[in-house]
XYZ file of C-alpha atoms in Angstrom:
57
model
C 1.425 1.019 -16.608
C 1.212 -2.861 -16.406
C 4.545 -2.786 -14.779
C 3.102 -0.035 -12.256
C 0.553 -2.994 -11.077
C 3.215 -5.703 -11.068
C 5.414 -3.857 -8.950
C 2.126 -3.178 -6.597
C 1.338 -6.919 -6.926
C 4.530 -7.922 -5.706
C 5.207 -5.249 -3.332
C 2.185 -6.564 -1.447
C 2.857 -10.315 -1.824
C 6.427 -9.441 -0.362
C 5.043 -7.232 2.424
C 1.943 -9.825 3.338
C 5.046 -12.368 3.345
C 7.158 -10.513 5.856
C 4.292 -9.691 8.168
C 3.718 -13.293 7.661
C 6.703 -14.576 8.786
C 6.871 -12.111 11.716
C 3.730 -13.048 12.725
C 5.329 -16.973 13.270
C 8.304 -15.390 14.841
C 6.086 -14.100 17.620
C 3.949 -16.607 17.615
C 6.149 -19.156 18.448
C 8.235 -17.455 20.758
C 5.523 -17.128 23.128
C 4.074 -21.264 22.323
C 7.953 -22.173 22.690
C 7.436 -23.424 19.443
C 10.574 -23.564 18.433
C 9.733 -25.428 14.207
C 7.200 -21.839 13.982
C 9.806 -19.583 15.034
C 12.176 -21.577 12.187
C 9.592 -21.456 9.527
C 8.904 -17.799 11.055
C 12.884 -16.603 9.797
C 12.727 -19.436 6.430
C 9.566 -16.873 5.350
C 11.339 -13.949 6.154
C 14.320 -15.088 4.410
C 12.520 -15.909 1.372
C 10.761 -12.248 0.932
C 13.653 -10.644 1.212
C 15.352 -12.811 -1.649
C 12.714 -12.132 -3.522
C 12.246 -8.632 -3.046
C 16.105 -8.178 -4.045
C 16.471 -10.324 -7.002
C 13.241 -9.147 -8.291
C 14.006 -6.614 -11.523
C 10.319 -5.903 -12.261
C 10.564 -7.858 -15.471
């Protein structure tokens, strides 16, 4: 049961980071802000790396 709770917590965290990064990319495009787009891309890449490297242990 503990593994399921930890998995759910990591999943929710990764999905939240992906949503935040995606929103930063879109809002950076609307405001013509390359810095915000870059931060959004880094957040999305970081969340993807965490999701792929996490083993659940």
